[in-house]
Amino acid sequence: MDLLPPGPSRPKHHRQAPLDVSKLHEQALSVLQHNDLGQSTRPAPHLYPHQWLWDSCFIAIGLRHVDIHRAKTELLSLLRGQWDSGMIPHEIFAPNSTYHAGKKVWRSHQIEGSPKGVHTSGITQPPMIAEAVVRVGEKLGLKERRAFYEQMYSGLVHFHQWLYRERDPHNTGLVTLIHSHETGMDNTPYWTRVIRPAAPVRVRALQGIGQEGLLDYLRKDKKAADNPTERLSSVDIHTMYHIITQIRRKDYDLASLLALPYASPNVPLLQDVFFNAILIRANTHLRAIALALGKTLPDDLQLAINKAPHAFETLFANGNYWSRNLRNDELIQEPTIAGFLALYAGTIPPAHAHILAQTLQRPTYWATYGIASVPTDSLYFGAHRYWQGPVWVNTNWLIADGLERYGYTDLASKLRQQTIQLVAKHGMYEYFSPIDGSCAGTHDFSWTAALVIDMLEREYPKGRVAQLAKKFRAATRPRVPAAV
Ligand code: 9WN
């Protein structure tokens, strides 16, 4: 595959097979309708019954095309989980739903400053919320947009301030993650590498006698998964639970965790490249929101925002961007999709963007349906193994956006069209094999549906889907409360 030169050319159509746009749109809407919880949307019916931070952002980006009121509600509802510190948690638990790492695991109500009346996790997730607010804002008239921005503004500022104040205590310009779930890519290999030495004694003992298979019986997520072998390994999931217990005992506070010496089974801490790239982009959006409201961001935040793009460049080595292990200050040069998010950050030098655009076109990353979460020549690769190989619709969406920002318009369009084809052929699944597109993970996955709607709007003539949107609004409206 050749690198397409940057330029303002109109996107060409890269259709591989005839596509029934209306049918696909209808399927996507029915998934969102089915997963609608009133003021938020669950990611999937069985496996993920609560509200997740970055899922809701992607969902709002799709919903804005069909029900702007509901899209606003999706984002406003995230603020009900915000902690006094400013943290927006990665999960807000819906009442009466079971989940393998639910409220009893996180115990947010025991921590001072957690919100009253809702149970949440104690960690965050990629800060996609400013992006989603701006995307929803694009669909509103000036007056309504400002009103919506006003509703979101202080929560957003507070969140970004928390990220830099609490998660970058040494003012490096890069925030640190305390759990792999914060990156959104739970078992991505660069996290797996640092997590495995932190396995609890019981897990290592079972591994020592070759009996780790027994851990399968203690897993709760397997019951809800369509095919449990497509999720994390039992060793990794038990290690992740163990890390949750340790960070909970330290009130999910980075400063306290930093005070622990680095020896197994302590907690891995990473300046995560994927998360920081998204944060840099979110900062740009936050600035735009402040500008639209005629407000000035607080000085501490301005300083951090200015520093971040320079600090991000310290993650560049050998032609890619990597996460830094805060425990030993080393870059973890383990090939995954994460470094490509530097394109989405939008602040890297064009020469680096050029290298990334070339790398992601290698067949090991991009076979037919977009970018594999781990290249096929990695030792970690498994075509259906969660974040260790499959193509995900949200990362295709993010990378297409990043490519476009650097002028690779045609490549971005090709990526979006292949993603649409993938979902049209295999269904609204959570993830897909990068080799043959076969579906994996859970069915009726909300961000797949929402982002397909967004990509359809982008790639296909407008107006063909308006009627379906009307039908969707009629079906959801009575269940949506007037305000959050
Ligand atoms: C833990 C909901 C979430 C996504 C994450 C994805 C997965 C949860 C899990 O599901 O994580 O947060 O139970 O494995 O990795 O990106 O937000 O869709």
XYZ file of C-alpha atoms and ligand atoms in Angstrom:
502
model
C 0.000 0.000 0.000
C 1.487 3.355 -0.965
C 1.407 6.468 1.081
C -1.074 8.863 -0.455
C 0.276 12.391 -0.620
C -1.402 14.974 1.617
C -3.702 17.349 -0.171
C -7.121 18.901 -0.203
C -8.496 16.422 -2.768
C -12.113 15.370 -2.348
C -12.490 11.912 -0.830
C -12.810 9.201 -3.463
C -15.133 6.287 -2.945
C -13.419 3.056 -1.995
C -16.481 0.867 -1.876
C -15.758 -2.816 -1.910
C -19.327 -4.057 -2.212
C -22.733 -2.476 -2.759
C -23.904 -1.003 0.503
C -27.447 -0.579 1.747
C -26.926 2.659 3.657
C -30.480 2.852 4.968
C -30.401 -0.714 6.262
C -27.110 -0.176 8.036
C -28.353 3.064 9.533
C -31.500 1.347 10.710
C -29.492 -1.443 12.347
C -27.276 1.096 14.094
C -30.256 3.023 15.407
C -31.917 -0.085 16.697
C -28.772 -0.968 18.704
C -28.724 2.493 20.292
C -32.418 2.312 20.989
C -32.059 -1.108 22.556
C -29.166 0.034 24.775
C -30.810 3.317 25.779
C -31.036 3.687 29.561
C -32.968 6.962 29.441
C -30.256 9.520 30.106
C -27.276 7.381 29.143
C -26.558 4.394 26.928
C -25.051 1.112 28.045
C -22.199 -0.061 25.799
C -23.780 -3.488 25.339
C -26.777 -5.371 26.740
C -25.137 -8.092 28.873
C -21.416 -7.551 29.204
C -21.494 -3.781 29.862
C -24.748 -2.747 31.557
C -23.563 0.607 33.045
C -22.374 3.972 31.698
C -18.756 4.314 30.547
C -17.001 7.633 30.006
C -15.483 7.358 26.550
C -18.286 5.123 25.301
C -20.805 7.862 26.085
C -18.655 10.370 24.190
C -18.574 8.229 21.042
C -22.264 7.503 21.453
C -23.085 11.230 21.662
C -21.032 11.834 18.499
C -23.361 9.425 16.685
C -26.552 10.479 18.418
C -26.046 14.129 17.401
C -27.096 13.204 13.864
C -30.367 11.658 14.922
C -31.409 13.175 18.228
C -29.551 16.238 19.402
C -31.439 16.431 22.682
C -30.499 12.865 23.538
C -26.876 13.500 22.516
C -26.696 16.422 24.971
C -28.246 14.321 27.719
C -25.680 11.570 27.150
C -22.862 14.020 27.925
C -24.614 15.922 30.707
C -25.293 12.648 32.447
C -21.540 12.028 32.738
C -21.248 15.036 35.037
C -23.483 13.429 37.641
C -20.594 11.040 38.348
C -17.948 13.754 38.719
C -16.013 13.690 41.993
C -15.345 16.843 44.022
C -11.715 16.617 42.911
C -12.837 17.033 39.291
C -12.317 13.432 38.216
C -14.912 12.061 35.825
C -14.990 8.319 36.514
C -14.751 5.718 33.818
C -17.921 3.950 34.995
C -21.145 5.174 36.546
C -23.047 2.155 37.778
C -26.657 1.668 36.821
C -28.800 0.328 39.666
C -29.701 -3.363 39.713
C -27.242 -4.504 37.089
C -24.564 -7.082 37.516
C -21.045 -6.586 36.236
C -17.790 -8.384 36.982
C -16.089 -5.272 38.395
C -19.058 -3.418 39.839
C -19.660 -1.049 42.733
C -18.585 -3.591 45.368
C -15.164 -3.738 43.765
C -14.664 0.039 43.510
C -16.528 1.125 46.702
C -16.627 4.776 45.667
C -19.009 5.669 48.494
C -16.177 4.995 50.979
C -14.005 7.703 49.423
C -14.392 11.314 50.425
C -15.431 13.575 47.573
C -17.175 10.880 45.561
C -20.623 11.907 44.326
C -23.668 11.294 46.471
C -26.432 9.086 45.171
C -24.446 7.321 42.446
C -21.801 4.630 42.587
C -18.807 5.016 40.319
C -15.409 3.512 39.650
C -12.362 5.295 41.122
C -10.413 5.858 37.908
C -10.985 7.740 34.669
C -10.851 6.946 30.944
C -9.627 8.726 27.775
C -10.913 12.307 28.026
C -13.020 12.332 24.861
C -15.657 14.534 26.442
C -14.478 17.941 25.133
C -14.379 16.487 21.610
C -17.912 15.152 22.004
C -19.158 18.479 23.375
C -17.765 20.326 20.353
C -19.153 17.761 17.910
C -22.595 18.027 19.468
C -22.187 21.822 19.500
C -21.610 21.782 15.737
C -25.178 20.624 15.306
C -26.659 23.431 17.408
C -27.509 27.012 16.539
C -25.298 29.684 18.096
C -27.561 30.428 21.048
C -28.244 26.796 21.916
C -24.585 25.913 21.472
C -23.530 28.551 23.964
C -26.173 27.390 26.413
C -24.949 23.795 26.097
C -21.322 24.846 26.425
C -22.261 26.751 29.596
C -23.804 23.583 31.039
C -20.647 21.582 30.377
C -17.919 24.197 30.864
C -17.101 24.140 34.560
C -17.261 20.332 34.699
C -14.826 20.122 31.791
C -12.414 22.688 33.220
C -12.514 20.970 36.582
C -11.796 17.604 34.925
C -8.820 18.859 32.915
C -7.472 20.670 36.003
C -7.730 17.435 37.981
C -5.887 15.531 35.276
C -2.901 17.863 35.406
C -2.972 18.662 39.126
C -3.398 15.130 40.451
C -1.992 13.036 37.636
C 1.024 15.183 36.799
C 2.312 16.118 40.245
C 5.799 16.948 38.936
C 4.552 19.231 36.148
C 6.038 17.202 33.339
C 3.227 18.066 30.909
C 2.153 14.401 30.704
C -0.452 12.735 32.885
C 0.038 9.339 34.501
C -2.426 6.455 34.518
C -2.804 4.162 37.527
C -4.710 1.297 35.881
C -4.836 -0.119 32.361
C -8.606 0.395 32.257
C -7.889 4.131 32.193
C -6.357 3.805 28.751
C -9.561 2.155 27.490
C -7.451 -0.658 25.991
C -7.441 -2.988 28.995
C -4.965 -5.618 27.813
C -2.931 -3.667 25.284
C 0.551 -5.254 25.256
C 2.508 -2.318 26.669
C 0.276 -2.470 29.765
C 0.280 -6.265 29.829
C 4.078 -6.143 29.996
C 4.059 -4.054 33.176
C 1.020 -5.732 34.696
C 2.236 -9.310 34.538
C 5.046 -8.889 37.099
C 2.405 -7.437 39.438
C 0.359 -10.670 39.472
C -0.821 -11.588 42.993
C 0.892 -14.415 44.859
C -2.032 -16.844 44.368
C -1.904 -16.320 40.605
C 1.847 -16.808 40.459
C 1.586 -19.889 42.638
C -0.953 -21.441 40.251
C 1.200 -20.471 37.290
C 4.183 -22.076 39.021
C 2.421 -25.449 39.073
C 0.872 -25.005 35.628
C -2.655 -24.746 37.062
C -3.589 -21.179 36.046
C -6.535 -22.669 34.142
C -8.273 -22.918 37.527
C -8.556 -19.131 37.496
C -11.101 -19.456 34.694
C -13.647 -20.748 37.192
C -13.361 -17.611 39.313
C -14.078 -15.200 36.482
C -17.372 -13.357 36.452
C -17.076 -11.610 33.091
C -17.027 -14.921 31.211
C -20.683 -15.534 31.893
C -21.721 -12.319 30.184
C -19.328 -12.564 27.230
C -20.469 -14.005 23.892
C -17.215 -15.937 23.597
C -15.014 -15.748 26.713
C -11.827 -16.694 24.858
C -12.053 -13.343 23.077
C -11.548 -11.401 26.287
C -8.497 -10.970 28.520
C -6.650 -13.995 29.842
C -7.640 -15.114 33.336
C -4.143 -14.333 34.661
C -4.388 -10.759 33.363
C -7.917 -10.131 34.615
C -7.082 -11.419 38.113
C -4.001 -9.216 38.170
C -6.135 -6.241 37.166
C -8.599 -6.942 39.995
C -5.640 -7.168 42.343
C -4.388 -3.785 41.170
C -7.856 -2.304 41.723
C -7.693 -3.477 45.347
C -4.315 -1.833 45.802
C -5.266 1.492 44.277
C -8.540 1.510 46.229
C -6.567 1.117 49.467
C -4.709 4.294 48.480
C -7.961 6.131 47.670
C -7.101 6.039 43.946
C -4.529 8.728 44.663
C -1.404 8.889 42.496
C 0.717 10.704 45.095
C 0.158 7.866 47.590
C 0.907 5.266 44.933
C 4.118 7.033 43.980
C 5.247 6.674 47.552
C 5.214 2.870 47.196
C 8.515 1.288 46.190
C 8.549 -0.486 42.834
C 8.580 -4.171 43.529
C 6.044 -6.809 42.656
C 3.167 -6.765 43.430
C 3.037 -2.992 43.249
C 1.066 -0.847 40.928
C 2.366 -0.012 37.438
C 2.237 3.707 36.582
C 2.475 4.872 32.964
C 2.582 8.165 31.110
C 0.278 6.624 28.556
C 0.783 7.770 24.961
C -2.776 6.967 23.862
C -4.408 8.847 26.730
C -2.097 11.864 26.527
C -2.678 12.197 22.780
C -6.435 12.324 23.378
C -5.949 14.805 26.201
C -3.911 17.140 24.000
C -6.674 17.158 21.437
C -9.258 17.658 24.187
C -7.307 20.678 25.449
C -7.619 22.266 22.023
C -11.366 21.727 22.149
C -11.603 23.087 25.661
C -9.853 26.259 24.538
C -12.334 26.610 21.674
C -15.250 26.171 24.080
C -13.830 28.835 26.423
C -13.334 31.175 23.484
C -16.904 30.672 22.299
C -18.096 31.601 25.794
C -15.747 34.590 26.096
C -14.055 32.960 29.103
C -10.395 32.511 29.997
C -9.113 29.172 31.203
C -7.487 29.206 34.681
C -3.756 30.022 34.645
C -2.649 26.623 35.987
C -4.527 24.875 33.206
C -3.214 27.219 30.505
C 0.336 26.481 31.619
C -0.207 22.728 31.542
C -1.939 22.911 28.154
C 0.956 24.880 26.670
C 3.487 22.442 28.013
C 1.752 19.234 26.927
C 2.657 19.148 23.190
C 6.370 19.658 23.945
C 6.299 17.012 26.656
C 4.539 14.657 24.236
C 7.543 14.844 21.909
C 9.690 13.215 24.627
C 7.679 10.046 23.902
C 9.049 9.895 20.345
C 11.801 7.363 19.596
C 12.672 5.141 16.647
C 9.902 6.444 14.430
C 6.978 6.149 16.835
C 5.466 7.477 20.064
C 5.523 5.217 23.154
C 4.289 5.210 26.740
C 6.748 5.915 29.525
C 7.016 3.678 32.578
C 7.127 6.141 35.444
C 8.739 3.588 37.735
C 11.983 3.384 35.722
C 11.608 6.320 33.307
C 11.861 4.029 30.256
C 9.821 4.162 27.078
C 7.994 0.873 26.506
C 8.727 0.295 22.834
C 6.095 -2.375 22.286
C 4.317 -2.032 18.903
C 0.575 -1.340 19.217
C -1.958 1.044 17.749
C -1.393 3.571 20.554
C 1.325 5.695 18.894
C -0.910 6.451 15.881
C -3.085 8.535 18.167
C -0.322 11.138 17.930
C -1.968 12.048 14.619
C -5.209 12.690 16.456
C -3.411 14.870 19.021
C -2.704 17.168 16.089
C 0.384 18.867 17.528
C 3.206 16.628 16.269
C 5.600 17.801 13.512
C 4.412 16.938 9.963
C 7.575 14.864 9.454
C 6.547 12.601 12.348
C 2.990 12.448 11.014
C 4.431 11.316 7.676
C 6.317 8.452 9.343
C 3.201 7.355 11.247
C 1.058 7.487 8.097
C 3.574 5.207 6.389
C 3.828 2.800 9.308
C 0.099 2.348 9.708
C -0.207 1.397 6.040
C 2.023 -1.620 6.501
C -0.031 -4.786 5.936
C 0.813 -5.946 9.460
C -1.241 -3.008 10.765
C -3.674 -2.345 7.935
C -4.789 -5.369 5.995
C -8.315 -4.711 4.727
C -10.506 -3.198 7.395
C -8.424 -0.657 9.174
C -5.830 -0.558 11.840
C -5.106 -3.628 13.974
C -4.761 -2.876 17.684
C -1.538 -4.910 17.615
C 0.405 -5.694 14.415
C 0.034 -9.211 13.093
C 3.771 -9.902 13.521
C 3.690 -9.171 17.272
C 4.123 -12.053 19.708
C 1.017 -10.763 21.484
C -1.147 -10.859 18.349
C -4.430 -12.750 18.333
C -7.012 -11.895 15.630
C -9.895 -12.042 18.146
C -8.016 -11.283 21.354
C -9.603 -8.069 22.646
C -7.036 -5.212 22.516
C -4.270 -7.529 21.316
C -4.994 -7.624 17.609
C -8.593 -6.871 16.584
C -9.723 -3.798 14.695
C -11.969 -1.510 16.747
C -14.360 0.997 15.222
C -13.464 3.792 17.640
C -9.729 3.607 16.947
C -10.391 3.609 13.195
C -12.529 6.697 13.739
C -9.835 8.442 15.802
C -7.037 7.619 13.376
C -9.104 8.678 10.352
C -9.654 11.991 12.085
C -5.931 12.317 12.798
C -4.966 11.463 9.211
C -7.336 14.096 7.968
C -5.805 16.715 10.232
C -2.459 16.136 8.563
C -3.897 16.334 5.043
C -4.201 12.605 4.300
C -7.797 13.156 3.284
C -8.108 10.288 0.881
C -6.526 7.823 3.266
C -8.889 8.971 6.034
C -11.882 8.489 3.782
C -10.689 5.032 2.767
C -10.371 4.067 6.415
C -13.900 5.268 7.208
C -15.383 3.505 4.194
C -13.644 0.233 5.018
C -14.958 0.494 8.571
C -18.486 0.971 7.288
C -18.072 -2.038 4.997
C -16.728 -4.109 7.870
C -19.731 -3.424 10.078
C -22.192 -3.799 7.190
C -20.777 -7.239 6.465
C -20.264 -8.582 9.983
C -22.644 -6.695 12.263
C -22.615 -4.220 15.174
C -19.923 -6.109 17.086
C -17.375 -4.910 19.589
C -14.284 -5.782 17.514
C -13.216 -7.600 14.360
C -10.354 -9.681 13.009
C -7.948 -7.461 11.047
C -7.265 -10.413 8.768
C -10.704 -11.517 7.582
C -13.033 -9.053 9.328
C -14.823 -11.787 11.277
C -16.674 -10.371 14.273
C -15.701 -10.872 17.895
C -16.495 -9.667 21.402
C -20.000 -8.727 22.350
C -22.925 -8.088 19.993
C -25.039 -4.913 19.727
C -22.142 -2.718 20.746
C -23.147 0.928 21.105
C -20.046 2.831 19.970
C -19.806 0.668 16.855
C -23.385 1.681 16.029
C -22.912 5.370 16.911
C -19.670 5.824 15.016
C -21.035 4.037 11.973
C -23.825 6.611 11.933
C -21.217 9.376 12.135
C -19.112 7.838 9.365
C -22.159 7.274 7.164
C -23.069 10.936 7.551
C -19.544 11.831 6.531
C -19.081 9.470 3.624
C -22.514 9.285 2.035
C -24.868 11.971 0.738
C -26.945 13.630 3.383
C -30.690 13.302 3.572
C -30.922 9.574 2.846
C -31.083 8.808 6.517
C -33.286 11.601 7.784
C -36.442 9.533 7.828
C -34.871 6.873 10.012
C -33.660 9.500 12.428
C -37.232 10.721 12.790
C -38.365 7.221 13.620
C -35.629 6.924 16.238
C -36.639 10.162 17.960
C -40.233 9.047 18.098
C -39.185 5.810 19.793
C -36.829 7.263 22.420
C -38.371 10.625 23.268
C -40.912 9.507 25.855
C -38.207 7.758 27.916
C -35.830 10.733 28.020
C -36.208 13.095 30.963
C -36.288 16.832 30.181
C -33.061 17.597 32.028
C -30.360 15.785 33.970
C -13.542 -2.142 31.776
C -17.151 -0.558 27.848
C -15.682 -0.762 28.129
C -14.786 0.096 27.221
C -13.320 -0.284 27.314
C -13.182 -1.783 27.095
C -14.045 -2.555 28.098
C -14.255 -2.754 30.581
C -14.288 -4.271 30.717
O -15.389 -2.153 27.973
O -13.531 -2.319 29.401
O -13.563 -0.744 31.709
O -15.157 -4.766 31.442
O -13.455 -4.955 30.124
O -11.843 -2.164 27.173
O -12.594 0.440 26.370
O -14.936 1.444 27.563
O -17.399 -0.685 26.485
